[in-house]
Short mmCIF file of C-alpha atoms in Angstrom, two decimals:
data_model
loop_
_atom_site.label_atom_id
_atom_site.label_comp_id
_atom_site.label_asym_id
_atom_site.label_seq_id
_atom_site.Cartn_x
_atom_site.Cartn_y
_atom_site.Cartn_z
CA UNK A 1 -16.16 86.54 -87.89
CA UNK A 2 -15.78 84.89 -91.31
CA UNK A 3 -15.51 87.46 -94.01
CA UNK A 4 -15.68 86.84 -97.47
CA UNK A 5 -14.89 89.06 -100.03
CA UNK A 6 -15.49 89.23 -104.25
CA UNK A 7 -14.42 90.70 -106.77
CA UNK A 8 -14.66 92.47 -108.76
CA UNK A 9 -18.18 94.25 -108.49
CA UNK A 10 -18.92 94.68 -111.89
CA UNK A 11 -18.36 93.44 -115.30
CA UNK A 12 -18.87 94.46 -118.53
CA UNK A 13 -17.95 92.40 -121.52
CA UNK A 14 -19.31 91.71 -124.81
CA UNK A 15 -21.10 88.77 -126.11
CA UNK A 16 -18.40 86.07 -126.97
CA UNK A 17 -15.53 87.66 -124.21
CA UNK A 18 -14.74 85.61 -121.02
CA UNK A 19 -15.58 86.25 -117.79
CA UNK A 20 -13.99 85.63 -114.17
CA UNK A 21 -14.93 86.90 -110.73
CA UNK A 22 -12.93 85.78 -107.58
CA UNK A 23 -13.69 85.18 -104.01
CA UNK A 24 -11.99 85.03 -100.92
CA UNK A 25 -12.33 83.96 -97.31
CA UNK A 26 -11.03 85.42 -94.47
CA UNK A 27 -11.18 81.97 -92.81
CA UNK A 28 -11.04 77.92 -94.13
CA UNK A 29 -14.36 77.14 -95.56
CA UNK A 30 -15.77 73.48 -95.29
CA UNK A 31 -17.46 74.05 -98.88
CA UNK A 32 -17.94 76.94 -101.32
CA UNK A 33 -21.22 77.41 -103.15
CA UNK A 34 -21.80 79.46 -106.09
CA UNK A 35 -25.37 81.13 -106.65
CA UNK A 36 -26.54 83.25 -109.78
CA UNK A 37 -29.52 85.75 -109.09
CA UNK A 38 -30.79 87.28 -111.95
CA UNK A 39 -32.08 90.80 -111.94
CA UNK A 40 -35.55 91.16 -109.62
CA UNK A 41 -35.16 87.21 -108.94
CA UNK A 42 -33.94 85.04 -105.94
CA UNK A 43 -30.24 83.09 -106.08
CA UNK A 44 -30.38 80.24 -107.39
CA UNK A 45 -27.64 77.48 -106.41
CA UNK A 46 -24.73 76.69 -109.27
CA UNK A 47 -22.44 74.09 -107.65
CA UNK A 48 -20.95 73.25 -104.70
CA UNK A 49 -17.23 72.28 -104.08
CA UNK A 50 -16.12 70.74 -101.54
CA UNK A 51 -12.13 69.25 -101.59
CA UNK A 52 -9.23 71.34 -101.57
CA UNK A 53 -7.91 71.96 -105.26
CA UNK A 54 -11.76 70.76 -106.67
CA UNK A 55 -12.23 71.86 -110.37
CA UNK A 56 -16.10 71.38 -111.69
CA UNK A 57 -17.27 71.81 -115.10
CA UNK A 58 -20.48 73.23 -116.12
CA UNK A 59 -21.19 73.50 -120.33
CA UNK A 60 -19.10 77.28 -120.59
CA UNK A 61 -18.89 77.63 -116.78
CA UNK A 62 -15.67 76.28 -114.59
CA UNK A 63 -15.27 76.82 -111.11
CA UNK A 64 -12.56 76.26 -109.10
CA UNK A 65 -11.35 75.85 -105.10
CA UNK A 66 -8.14 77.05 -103.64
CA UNK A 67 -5.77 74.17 -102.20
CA UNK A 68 -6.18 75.86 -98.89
CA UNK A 69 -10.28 75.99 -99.07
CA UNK A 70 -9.93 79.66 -98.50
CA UNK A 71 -10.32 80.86 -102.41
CA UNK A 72 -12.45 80.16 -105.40
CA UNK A 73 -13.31 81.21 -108.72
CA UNK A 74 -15.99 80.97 -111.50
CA UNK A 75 -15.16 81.40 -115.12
CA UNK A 76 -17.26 81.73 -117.94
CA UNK A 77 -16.24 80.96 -121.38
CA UNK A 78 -17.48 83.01 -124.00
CA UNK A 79 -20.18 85.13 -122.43
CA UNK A 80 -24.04 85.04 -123.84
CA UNK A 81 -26.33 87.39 -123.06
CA UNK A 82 -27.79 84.53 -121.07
CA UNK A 83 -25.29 84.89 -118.86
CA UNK A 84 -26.38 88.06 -117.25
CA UNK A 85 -26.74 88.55 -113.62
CA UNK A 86 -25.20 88.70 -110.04
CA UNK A 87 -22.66 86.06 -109.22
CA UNK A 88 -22.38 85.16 -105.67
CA UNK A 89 -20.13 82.64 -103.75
CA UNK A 90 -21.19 81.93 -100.85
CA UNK A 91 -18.57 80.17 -98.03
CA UNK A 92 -19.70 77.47 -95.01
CA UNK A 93 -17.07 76.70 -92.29
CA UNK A 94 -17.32 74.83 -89.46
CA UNK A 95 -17.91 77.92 -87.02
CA UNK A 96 -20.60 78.63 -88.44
CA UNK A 97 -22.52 75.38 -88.88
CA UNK A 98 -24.77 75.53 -92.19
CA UNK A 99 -25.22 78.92 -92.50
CA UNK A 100 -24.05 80.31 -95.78
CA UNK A 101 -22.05 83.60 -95.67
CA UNK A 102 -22.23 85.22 -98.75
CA UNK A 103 -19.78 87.71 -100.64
CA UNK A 104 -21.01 90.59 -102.32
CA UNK A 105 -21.17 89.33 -105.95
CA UNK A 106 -20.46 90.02 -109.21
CA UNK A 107 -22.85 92.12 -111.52
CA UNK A 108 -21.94 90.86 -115.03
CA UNK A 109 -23.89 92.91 -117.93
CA UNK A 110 -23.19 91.06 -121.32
CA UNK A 111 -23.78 93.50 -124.21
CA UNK A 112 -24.40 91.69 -128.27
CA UNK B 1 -40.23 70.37 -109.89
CA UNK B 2 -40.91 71.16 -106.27
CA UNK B 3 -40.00 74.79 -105.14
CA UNK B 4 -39.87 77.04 -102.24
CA UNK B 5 -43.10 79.62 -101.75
CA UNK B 6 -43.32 82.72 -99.80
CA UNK B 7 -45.93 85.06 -98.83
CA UNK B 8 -46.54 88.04 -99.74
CA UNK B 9 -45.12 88.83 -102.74
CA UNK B 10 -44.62 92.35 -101.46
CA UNK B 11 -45.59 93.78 -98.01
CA UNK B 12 -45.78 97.74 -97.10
CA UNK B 13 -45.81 98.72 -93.45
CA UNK B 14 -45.18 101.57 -91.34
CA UNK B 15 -42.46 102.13 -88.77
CA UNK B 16 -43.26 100.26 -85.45
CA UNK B 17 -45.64 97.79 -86.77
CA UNK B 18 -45.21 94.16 -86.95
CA UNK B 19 -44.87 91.78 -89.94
CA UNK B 20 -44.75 88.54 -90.74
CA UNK B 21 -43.77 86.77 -93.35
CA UNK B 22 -44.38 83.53 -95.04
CA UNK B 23 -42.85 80.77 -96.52
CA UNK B 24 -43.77 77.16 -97.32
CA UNK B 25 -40.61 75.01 -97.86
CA UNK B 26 -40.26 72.06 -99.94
CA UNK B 27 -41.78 69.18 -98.43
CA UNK B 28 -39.33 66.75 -97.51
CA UNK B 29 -36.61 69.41 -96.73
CA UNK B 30 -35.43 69.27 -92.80
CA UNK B 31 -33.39 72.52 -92.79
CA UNK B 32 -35.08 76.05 -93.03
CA UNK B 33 -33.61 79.50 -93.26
CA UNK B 34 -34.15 82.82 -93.63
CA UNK B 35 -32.06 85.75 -95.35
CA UNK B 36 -32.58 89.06 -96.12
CA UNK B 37 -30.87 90.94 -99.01
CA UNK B 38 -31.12 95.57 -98.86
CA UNK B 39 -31.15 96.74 -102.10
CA UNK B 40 -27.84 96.28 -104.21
CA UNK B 41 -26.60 94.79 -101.66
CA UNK B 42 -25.27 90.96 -100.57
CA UNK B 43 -27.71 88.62 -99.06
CA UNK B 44 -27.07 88.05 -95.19
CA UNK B 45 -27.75 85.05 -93.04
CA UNK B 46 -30.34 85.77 -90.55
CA UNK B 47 -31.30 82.45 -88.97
CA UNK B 48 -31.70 78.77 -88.95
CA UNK B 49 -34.44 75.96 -88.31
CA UNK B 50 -33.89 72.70 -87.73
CA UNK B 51 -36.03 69.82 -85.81
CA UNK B 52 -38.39 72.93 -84.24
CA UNK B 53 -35.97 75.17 -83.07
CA UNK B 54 -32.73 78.04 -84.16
CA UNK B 55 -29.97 76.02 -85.28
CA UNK B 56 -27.86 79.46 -85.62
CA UNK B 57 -28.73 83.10 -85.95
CA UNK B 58 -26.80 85.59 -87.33
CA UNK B 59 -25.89 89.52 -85.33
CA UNK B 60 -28.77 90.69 -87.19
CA UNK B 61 -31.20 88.12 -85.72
CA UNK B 62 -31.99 90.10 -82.76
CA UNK B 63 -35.02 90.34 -80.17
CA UNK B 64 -37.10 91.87 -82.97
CA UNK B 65 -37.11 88.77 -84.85
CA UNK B 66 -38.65 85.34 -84.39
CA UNK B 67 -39.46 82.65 -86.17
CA UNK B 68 -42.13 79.82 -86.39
CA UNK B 69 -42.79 76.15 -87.52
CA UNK B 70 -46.19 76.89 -86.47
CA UNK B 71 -47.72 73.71 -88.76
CA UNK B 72 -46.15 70.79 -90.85
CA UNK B 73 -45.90 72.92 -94.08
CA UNK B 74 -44.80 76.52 -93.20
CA UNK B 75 -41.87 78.90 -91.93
CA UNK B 76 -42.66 82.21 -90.46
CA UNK B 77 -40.38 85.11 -89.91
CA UNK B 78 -42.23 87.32 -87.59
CA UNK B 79 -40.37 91.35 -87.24
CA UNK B 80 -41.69 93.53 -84.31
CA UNK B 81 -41.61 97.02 -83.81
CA UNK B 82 -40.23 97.11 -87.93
CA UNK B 83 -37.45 100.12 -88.51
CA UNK B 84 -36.69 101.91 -91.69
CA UNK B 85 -33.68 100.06 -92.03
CA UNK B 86 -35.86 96.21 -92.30
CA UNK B 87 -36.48 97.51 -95.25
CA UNK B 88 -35.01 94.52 -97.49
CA UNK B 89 -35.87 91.34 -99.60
CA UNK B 90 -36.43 88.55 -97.04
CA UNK B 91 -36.02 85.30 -98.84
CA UNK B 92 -36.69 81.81 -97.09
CA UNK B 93 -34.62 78.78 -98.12
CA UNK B 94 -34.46 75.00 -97.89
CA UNK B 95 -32.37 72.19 -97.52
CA UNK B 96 -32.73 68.11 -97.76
CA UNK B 97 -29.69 66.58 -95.59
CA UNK B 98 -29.52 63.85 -98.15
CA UNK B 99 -28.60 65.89 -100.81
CA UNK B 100 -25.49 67.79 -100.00
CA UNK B 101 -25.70 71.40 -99.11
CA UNK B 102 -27.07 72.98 -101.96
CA UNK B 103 -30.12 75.55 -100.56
CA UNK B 104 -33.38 76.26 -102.46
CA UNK B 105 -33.93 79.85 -102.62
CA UNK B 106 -37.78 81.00 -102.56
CA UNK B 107 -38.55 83.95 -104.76
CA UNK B 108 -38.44 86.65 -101.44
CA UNK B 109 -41.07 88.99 -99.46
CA UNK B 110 -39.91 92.64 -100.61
CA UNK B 111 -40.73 94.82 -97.59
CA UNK B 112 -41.19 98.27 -97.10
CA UNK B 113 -40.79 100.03 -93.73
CA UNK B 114 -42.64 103.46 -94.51
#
């Protein structure tokens, strides 16, 4: 089955440093969401892209989708202590319908 | 702005009992779901709900589980017979077909399999 994979597990940076985490699917995705839970909370949903080569801007957040729909990644520029929590993609192809298969996320701890 | 409920907030059983949990989805959202998340760990796809019946259901969506539109307004995940191991954060989510395929996340049922 589709397997997606993140990295890396954890980050540490401090206030002001950038930030990237990486995902990858073993399979083409249809779309690629990115979620952000925050510790003891529930994901909530960042963006979604959806065309091959797709770059989004959010305020200090980019993210970005492979030309093959098989990779993405989410940068942060200049970090705020905001910006702490667990970064998930999260892929959709068309095997498995609308169900969203999840990596294992990024922890990012942002230290002032 | 309209969100995603579930309930309980937390739920404590022991071994071999069954559960269910709760969840009232936003109201004009067609597509339910259900995930569960173990400690530090990455959320997982159990099942999905769609005009009254499973959409798709993950390997871990086995004969223990079930789920229910049992009224207009909520989304049950039932768990028989509950294991040690069901011990997880069960969150329900939601999505309107209109709007892309962004899904809203409820704030999750902790359960604990004693």
């Amino acid at each position: 089955g589709q397997q997606v994979m993140q990295i890396p597990q954890y980050q540490h940076v401090q206030e002001g440093e950038d930030f990237t985490t990486y995902c990858n699917s073993s399979t083409t995705l249809s779309n690629i969401q990115w979620y952000k839970q925050r510790p003891g909370g529930h994901p909530v949903f960042l963006i979604q892209l959806v065309k091959s080569g797709e770059v989004k801007k959010q305020k200090r957040l980019t993210f970005q989708f492979g030309e093959a729909k098989k990779n993405s990644s989410l940068h942060i520029t200049a970090t705020q202590t905001t910006d702490v929590g667990t970064y998930f993609c999260a892929g959709q192809d068309s095997n498995s319908g609308y169900a969203l298969n999840f990596g294992k996320g990024t922890s990012l701890l942002v230290t002032p | 702005e309209p969100e995603v409920t579930q309930t309980p907030s937390h739920q404590v059983t022991q071994m071999g009992q069954e559960v269910i949990l709760r969840c009232v989805p936003i109201s004009n959202h067609l597509y339910f779901y259900w995930y569960r998340q173990i400690l530090g760990q990455k959320v997982e796809f159990l099942v999905s709900f769609y005009n009254n019946e499973i959409s798709e259901k993950s390997e871990i969506f086995d004969d223990q589980f079930s789920v229910e539109r049992p009224d207009g307004s909520n989304f049950t995940l039932k768990i028989r017979s509950t294991k040690l191991e069901d011990s997880a954060m069960y969150f329900c989510a939601s999505r309107d077909p209109g709007q892309s395929y962004e899904q809203y996340f409820g704030p999750g049922t902790r359960l604990t399999v004693t």
